[in-house]
Coordinates of C-alpha atoms and ligand atoms in Angstrom, one line a residue:
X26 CA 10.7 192.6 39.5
X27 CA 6.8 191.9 40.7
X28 CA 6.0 193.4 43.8
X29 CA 5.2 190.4 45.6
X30 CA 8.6 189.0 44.4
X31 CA 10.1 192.0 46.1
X32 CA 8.5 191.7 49.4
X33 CA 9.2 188.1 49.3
X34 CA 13.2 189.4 48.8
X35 CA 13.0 191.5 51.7
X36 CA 12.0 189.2 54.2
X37 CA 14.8 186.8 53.5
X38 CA 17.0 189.5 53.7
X39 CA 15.3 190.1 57.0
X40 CA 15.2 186.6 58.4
X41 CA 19.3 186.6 57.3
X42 CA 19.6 189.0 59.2
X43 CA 17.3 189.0 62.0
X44 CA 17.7 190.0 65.2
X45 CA 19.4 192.8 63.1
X46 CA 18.7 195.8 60.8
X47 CA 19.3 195.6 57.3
X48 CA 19.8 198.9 55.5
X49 CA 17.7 200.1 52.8
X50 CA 20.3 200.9 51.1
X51 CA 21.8 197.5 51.3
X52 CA 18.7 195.9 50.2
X53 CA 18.1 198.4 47.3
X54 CA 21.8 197.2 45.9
X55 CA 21.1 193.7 46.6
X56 CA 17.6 193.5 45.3
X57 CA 18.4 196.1 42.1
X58 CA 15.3 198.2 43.2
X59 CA 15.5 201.8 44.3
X60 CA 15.3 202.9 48.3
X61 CA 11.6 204.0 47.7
X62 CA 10.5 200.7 46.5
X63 CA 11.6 199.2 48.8
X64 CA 10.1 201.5 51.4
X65 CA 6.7 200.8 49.7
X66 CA 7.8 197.0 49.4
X67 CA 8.0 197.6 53.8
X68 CA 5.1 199.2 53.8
X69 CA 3.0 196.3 52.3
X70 CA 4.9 193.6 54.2
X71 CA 3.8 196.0 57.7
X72 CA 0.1 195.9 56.3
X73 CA 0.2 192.1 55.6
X74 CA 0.6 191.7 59.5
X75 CA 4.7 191.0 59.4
X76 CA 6.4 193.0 62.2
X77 CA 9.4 195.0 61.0
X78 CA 10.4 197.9 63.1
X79 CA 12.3 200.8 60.7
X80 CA 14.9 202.9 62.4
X81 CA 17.4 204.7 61.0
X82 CA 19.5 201.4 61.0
X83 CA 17.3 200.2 58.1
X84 CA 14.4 197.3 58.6
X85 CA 14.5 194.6 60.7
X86 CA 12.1 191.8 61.9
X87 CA 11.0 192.5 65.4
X88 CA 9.7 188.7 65.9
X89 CA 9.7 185.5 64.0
X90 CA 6.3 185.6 63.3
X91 CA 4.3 182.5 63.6
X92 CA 2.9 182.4 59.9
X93 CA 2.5 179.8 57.3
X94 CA 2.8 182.1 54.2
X95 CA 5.0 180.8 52.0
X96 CA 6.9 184.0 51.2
X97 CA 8.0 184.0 54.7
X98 CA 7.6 179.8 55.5
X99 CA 10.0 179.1 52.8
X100 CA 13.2 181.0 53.6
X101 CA 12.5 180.4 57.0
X102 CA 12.7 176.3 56.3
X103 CA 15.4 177.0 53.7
X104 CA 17.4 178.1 55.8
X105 CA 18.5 174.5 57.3
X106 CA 16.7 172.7 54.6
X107 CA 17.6 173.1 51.1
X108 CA 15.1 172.8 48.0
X109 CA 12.3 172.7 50.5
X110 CA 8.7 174.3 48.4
X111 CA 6.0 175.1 50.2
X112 CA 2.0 175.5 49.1
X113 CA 0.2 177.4 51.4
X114 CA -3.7 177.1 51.6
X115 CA -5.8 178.5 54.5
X116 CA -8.3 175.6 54.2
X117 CA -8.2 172.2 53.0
X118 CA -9.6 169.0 53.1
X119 CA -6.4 167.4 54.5
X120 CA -2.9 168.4 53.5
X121 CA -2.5 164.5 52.7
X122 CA -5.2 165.2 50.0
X123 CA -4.0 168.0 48.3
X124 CA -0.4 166.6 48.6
X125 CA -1.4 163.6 46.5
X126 CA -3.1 165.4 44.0
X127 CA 0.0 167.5 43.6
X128 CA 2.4 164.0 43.3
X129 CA -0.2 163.6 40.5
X130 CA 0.7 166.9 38.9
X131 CA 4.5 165.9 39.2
X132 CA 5.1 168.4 41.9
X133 CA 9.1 167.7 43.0
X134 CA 10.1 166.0 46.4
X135 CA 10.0 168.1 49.0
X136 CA 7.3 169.9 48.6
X137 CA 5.6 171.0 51.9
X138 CA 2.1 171.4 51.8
X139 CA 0.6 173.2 55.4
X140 CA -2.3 174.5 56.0
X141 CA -4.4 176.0 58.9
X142 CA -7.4 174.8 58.8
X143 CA -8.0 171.1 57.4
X144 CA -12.1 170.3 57.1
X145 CA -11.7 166.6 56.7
X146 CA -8.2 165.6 58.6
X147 CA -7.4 161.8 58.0
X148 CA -5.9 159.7 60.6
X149 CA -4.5 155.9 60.8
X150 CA -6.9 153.7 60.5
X151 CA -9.7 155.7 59.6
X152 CA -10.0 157.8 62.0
X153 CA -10.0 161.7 61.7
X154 CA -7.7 164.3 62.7
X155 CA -8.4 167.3 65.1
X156 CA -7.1 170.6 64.4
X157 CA -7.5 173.8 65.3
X158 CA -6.6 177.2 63.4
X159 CA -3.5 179.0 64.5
X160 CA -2.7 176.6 67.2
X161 CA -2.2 173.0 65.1
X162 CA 0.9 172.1 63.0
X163 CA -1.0 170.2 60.0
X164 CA 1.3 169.7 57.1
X165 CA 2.4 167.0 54.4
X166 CA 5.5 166.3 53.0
X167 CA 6.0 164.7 49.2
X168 CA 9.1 162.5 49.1
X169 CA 9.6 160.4 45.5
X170 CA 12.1 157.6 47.0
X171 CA 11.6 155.1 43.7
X172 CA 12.1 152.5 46.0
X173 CA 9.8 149.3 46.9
X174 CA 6.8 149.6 48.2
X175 CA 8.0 146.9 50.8
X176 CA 11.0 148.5 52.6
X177 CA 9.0 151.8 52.2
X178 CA 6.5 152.1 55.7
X179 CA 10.0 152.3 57.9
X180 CA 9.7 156.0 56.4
X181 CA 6.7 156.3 59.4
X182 CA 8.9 155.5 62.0
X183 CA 11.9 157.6 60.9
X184 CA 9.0 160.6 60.7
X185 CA 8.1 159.4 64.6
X186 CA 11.3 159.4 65.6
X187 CA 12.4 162.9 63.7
X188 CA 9.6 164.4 65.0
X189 CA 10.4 163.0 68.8
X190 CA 14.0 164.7 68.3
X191 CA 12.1 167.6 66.9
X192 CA 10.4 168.0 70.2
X193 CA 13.8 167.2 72.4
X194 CA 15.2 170.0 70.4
X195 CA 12.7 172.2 72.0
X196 CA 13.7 171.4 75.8
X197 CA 10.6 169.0 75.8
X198 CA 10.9 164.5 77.0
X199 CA 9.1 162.7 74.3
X200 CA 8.6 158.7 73.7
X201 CA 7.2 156.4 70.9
X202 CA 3.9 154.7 70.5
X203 CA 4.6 152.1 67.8
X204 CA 4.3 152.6 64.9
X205 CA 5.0 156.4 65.1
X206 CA 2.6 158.0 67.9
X207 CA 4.6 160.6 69.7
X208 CA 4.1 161.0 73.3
X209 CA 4.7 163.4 76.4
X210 CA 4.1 162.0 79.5
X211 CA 2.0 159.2 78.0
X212 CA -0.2 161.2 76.4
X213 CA -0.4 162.0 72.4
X214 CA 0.9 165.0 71.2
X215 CA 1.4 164.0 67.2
X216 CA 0.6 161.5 64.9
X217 CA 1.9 160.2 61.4
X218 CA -0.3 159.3 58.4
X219 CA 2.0 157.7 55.5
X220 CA 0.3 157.1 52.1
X221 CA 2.1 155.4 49.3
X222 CA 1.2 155.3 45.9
X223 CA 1.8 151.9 44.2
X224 CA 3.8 151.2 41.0
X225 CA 4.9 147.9 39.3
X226 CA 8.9 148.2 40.3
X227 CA 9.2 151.3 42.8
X228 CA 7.1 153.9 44.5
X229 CA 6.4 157.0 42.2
X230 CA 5.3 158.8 45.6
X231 CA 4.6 159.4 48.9
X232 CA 2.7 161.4 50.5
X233 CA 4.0 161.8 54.6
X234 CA 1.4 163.7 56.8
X235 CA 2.3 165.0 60.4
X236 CA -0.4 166.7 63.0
X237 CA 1.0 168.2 66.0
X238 CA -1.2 169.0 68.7
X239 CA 1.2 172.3 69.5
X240 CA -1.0 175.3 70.9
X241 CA -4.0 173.6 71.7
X242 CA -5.2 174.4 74.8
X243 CA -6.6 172.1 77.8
X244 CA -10.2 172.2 76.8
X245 CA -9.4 172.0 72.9
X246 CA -8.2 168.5 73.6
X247 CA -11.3 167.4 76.3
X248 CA -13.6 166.3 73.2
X249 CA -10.6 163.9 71.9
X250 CA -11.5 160.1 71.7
X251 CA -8.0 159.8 73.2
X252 CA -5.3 160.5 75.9
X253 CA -3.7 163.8 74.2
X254 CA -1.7 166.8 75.2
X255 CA -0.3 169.8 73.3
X256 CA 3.0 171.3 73.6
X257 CA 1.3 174.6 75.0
X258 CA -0.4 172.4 77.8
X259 CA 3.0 170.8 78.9
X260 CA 5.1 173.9 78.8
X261 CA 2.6 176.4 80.1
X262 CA 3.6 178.9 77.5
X263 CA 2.7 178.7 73.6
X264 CA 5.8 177.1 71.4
X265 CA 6.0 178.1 67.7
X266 CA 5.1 176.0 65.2
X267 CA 7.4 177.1 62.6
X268 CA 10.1 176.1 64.5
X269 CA 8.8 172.7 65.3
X270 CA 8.0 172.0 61.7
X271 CA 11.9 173.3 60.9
X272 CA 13.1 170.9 63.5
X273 CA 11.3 168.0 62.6
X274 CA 12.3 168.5 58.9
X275 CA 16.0 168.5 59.7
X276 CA 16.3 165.6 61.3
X277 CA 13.9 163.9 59.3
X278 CA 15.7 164.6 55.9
X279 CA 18.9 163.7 57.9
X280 CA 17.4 160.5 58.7
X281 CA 15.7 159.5 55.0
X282 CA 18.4 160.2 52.9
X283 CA 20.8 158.4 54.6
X284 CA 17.9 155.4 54.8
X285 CA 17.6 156.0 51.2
X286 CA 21.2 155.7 50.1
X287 CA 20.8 152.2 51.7
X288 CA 17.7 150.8 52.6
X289 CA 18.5 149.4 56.0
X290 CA 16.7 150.5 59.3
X291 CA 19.3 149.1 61.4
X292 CA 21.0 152.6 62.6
X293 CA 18.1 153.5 64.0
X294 CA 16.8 150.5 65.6
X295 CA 18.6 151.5 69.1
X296 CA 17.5 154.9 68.7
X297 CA 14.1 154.3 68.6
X298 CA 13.9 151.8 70.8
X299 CA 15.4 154.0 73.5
X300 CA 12.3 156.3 72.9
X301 CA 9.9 153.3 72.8
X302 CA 7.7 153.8 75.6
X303 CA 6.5 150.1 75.9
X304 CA 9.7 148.4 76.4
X305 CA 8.9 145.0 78.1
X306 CA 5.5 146.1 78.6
X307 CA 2.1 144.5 78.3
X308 CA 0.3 145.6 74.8
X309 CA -2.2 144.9 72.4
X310 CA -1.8 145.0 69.3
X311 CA -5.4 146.5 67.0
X312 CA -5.9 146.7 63.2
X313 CA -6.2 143.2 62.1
X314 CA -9.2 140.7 62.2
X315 CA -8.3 139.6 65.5
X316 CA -6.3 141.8 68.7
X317 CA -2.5 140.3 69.9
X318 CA -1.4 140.5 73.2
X319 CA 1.8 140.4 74.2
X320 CA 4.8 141.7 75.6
X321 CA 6.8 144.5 73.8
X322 CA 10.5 144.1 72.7
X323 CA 11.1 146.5 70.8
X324 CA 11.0 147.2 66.8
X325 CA 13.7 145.5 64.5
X326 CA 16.0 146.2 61.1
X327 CA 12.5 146.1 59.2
X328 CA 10.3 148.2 61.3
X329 CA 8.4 145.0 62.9
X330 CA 7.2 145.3 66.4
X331 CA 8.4 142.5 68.3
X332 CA 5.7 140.9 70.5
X333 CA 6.6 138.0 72.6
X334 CA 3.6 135.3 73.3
X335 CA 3.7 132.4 75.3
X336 CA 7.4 132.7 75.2
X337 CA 8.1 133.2 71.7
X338 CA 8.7 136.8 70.1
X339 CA 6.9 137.4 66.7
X340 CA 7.7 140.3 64.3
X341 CA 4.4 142.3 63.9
X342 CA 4.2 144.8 60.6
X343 CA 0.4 145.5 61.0
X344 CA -2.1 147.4 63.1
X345 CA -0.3 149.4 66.0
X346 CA -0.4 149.3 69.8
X347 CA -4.0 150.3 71.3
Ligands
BTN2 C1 -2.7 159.5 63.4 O1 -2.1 159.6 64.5 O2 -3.8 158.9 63.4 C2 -2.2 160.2 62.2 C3 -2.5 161.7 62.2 C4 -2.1 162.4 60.9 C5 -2.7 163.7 60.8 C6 -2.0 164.5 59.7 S1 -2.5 166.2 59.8 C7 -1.8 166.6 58.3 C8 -2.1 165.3 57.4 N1 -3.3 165.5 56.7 C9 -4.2 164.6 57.1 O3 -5.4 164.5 56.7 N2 -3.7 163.8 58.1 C10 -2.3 164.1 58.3

């Protein structure tokens, strides 16, 4: 067995276990490695910054630490969500980039790509993406639903909404921006990018990228072009991204298979209406040639905004609220 292989063993152990010891004994038999090697296996995990305390219990993880490397990030997720695969880079352009390039390469749904530090972060409609080392979540998530490209962009709202239960999860009162903005308190807290590759019959891939503003601090967000807030700002107290991003993937995989077994938004129409923040309020609608204005009723069975205008309710699939 490689080293690294080892190391990566022990920390599942570890996270199975955690807030408890494992013996190194125990992991010796289960990892077919004698009890030194796997004292030098510790030893390398302590020096890579992973915080295990040894007693004579045996090892155990003294935090969850708030990391993105995959031999940790992967058990972690797998934990609640089966045949997740993550790629880990430090720096990229935008995880939404390097994700597609991947799709290219035939990488297998479900692959995770995160990263800490994205140089040219994409956002809807052009615009880019703020993020900040060690206190963003920036990630992308390949899904392969060989479906049609038309029913396909209600896979943005299901991420919006997911990632809106994500955040309830963690004690926090989020809302909806349509299409998928997610809000707390009005302001923006995370956005969705969705990028489909196009095929003749069905899409071959898509690439889902989420940005969570979750440690940035008051004066990180001062520069945005927007109304924002970050999870740290609203709590007073940093949150952990890993468990946001382990959240969020839950209920979104909950919510896309299900969608993909039968292609119908309608179960989740009254949920995310519920969590729609301009419910019979005055909008505009931006992205097209010209702005609408209207009044907000809600989305439908097919994503659409619903926009009543001089008395008449139109479904709108372009553009999203400004
Ligand atoms: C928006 O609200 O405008 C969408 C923001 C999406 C940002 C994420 S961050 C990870 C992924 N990579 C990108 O370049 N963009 C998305």
């Amino acid at each position: 067995m490689s080293e690294r292989r080892l190391q990566r063993d022990i920390l599942s152990l570890l996270l199975e276990a955690f807030p408890r010891s494992v013996s190194g004994e125990r992991i010796a038999e289960l990892s077919g490695v004698s009890r030194v090697a796997v004292w030098k296996a510790v030893r390398e995990l302590k020096a890579r910054g992973f915080p295990i305390a040894s007693s004579h219990d045996g090892y155990r993880l003294l935090t969850l630490p708030d990391v993105f490397d995959p031999d940790f990030l992967e058990p972690y997720l797998a934990q609640e969500v089966q045949g997740i695969r993550v790629v880990f880079e430090e720096e990229v352009e935008s995880t939404n980039s390097r994700l597609k390039t991947l799709a290219e390469e035939d990488a297998p749904e479900k692959t995770l790509c995160i990263t800490e530090r994205q140089t040219k972060g994409r956002g809807r409609r052009g615009r880019s993406w703020f993020s900040l080392p060690g206190k963003s979540l920036t990630f992308s998530l390949l899904l392969r639903p060989r479906l049609p490209l038309g029913v396909c962009p209600v896979v943005a709202l299901l991420a919006g909404l997911a990632l809106a239960e994500a955040l309830e999860d963690l004690g926090f009162v989020a809302t909806l921006k349509w299409p998928n903005d997610v809000l707390l308190g009005g302001k923006k807290v995370a956005g969705v990018l969705l990028e489909t590759a196009t095929d003749l019959d069905e899409v071959p891939w898509m690439v889902l990228g989420v940005g969570v503003n979750v440690n940035l601090e008051e004066r990180d967000l001062l520069p945005l072009p927007f109304v924002a807030t970050s999870l740290q700002v609203e709590r007073g107290a940093p949150v952990p991204r890993i468990a946001v991003l382990r959240r969020f993937l839950v209920h979104f995989f909950a919510h896309y298979e299900k969608w993909r077994d039968s292609q119908d938004f309608t179960p989740w129409v009254a949920e995310y209406n519920r969590r729609f923040a301009f419910l019979g309020k005055q909008v505009t609608i931006a992205g097209g040639k010209e702005s609408l204005f209207g009044i907000a009723r809600g989305v439908d069975a097919q994503g659409a905004l619903r926009v009543e205008k001089d008395g008449e309710e139109v479904p709108v699939t372009w553009g999203e609220i400004a």
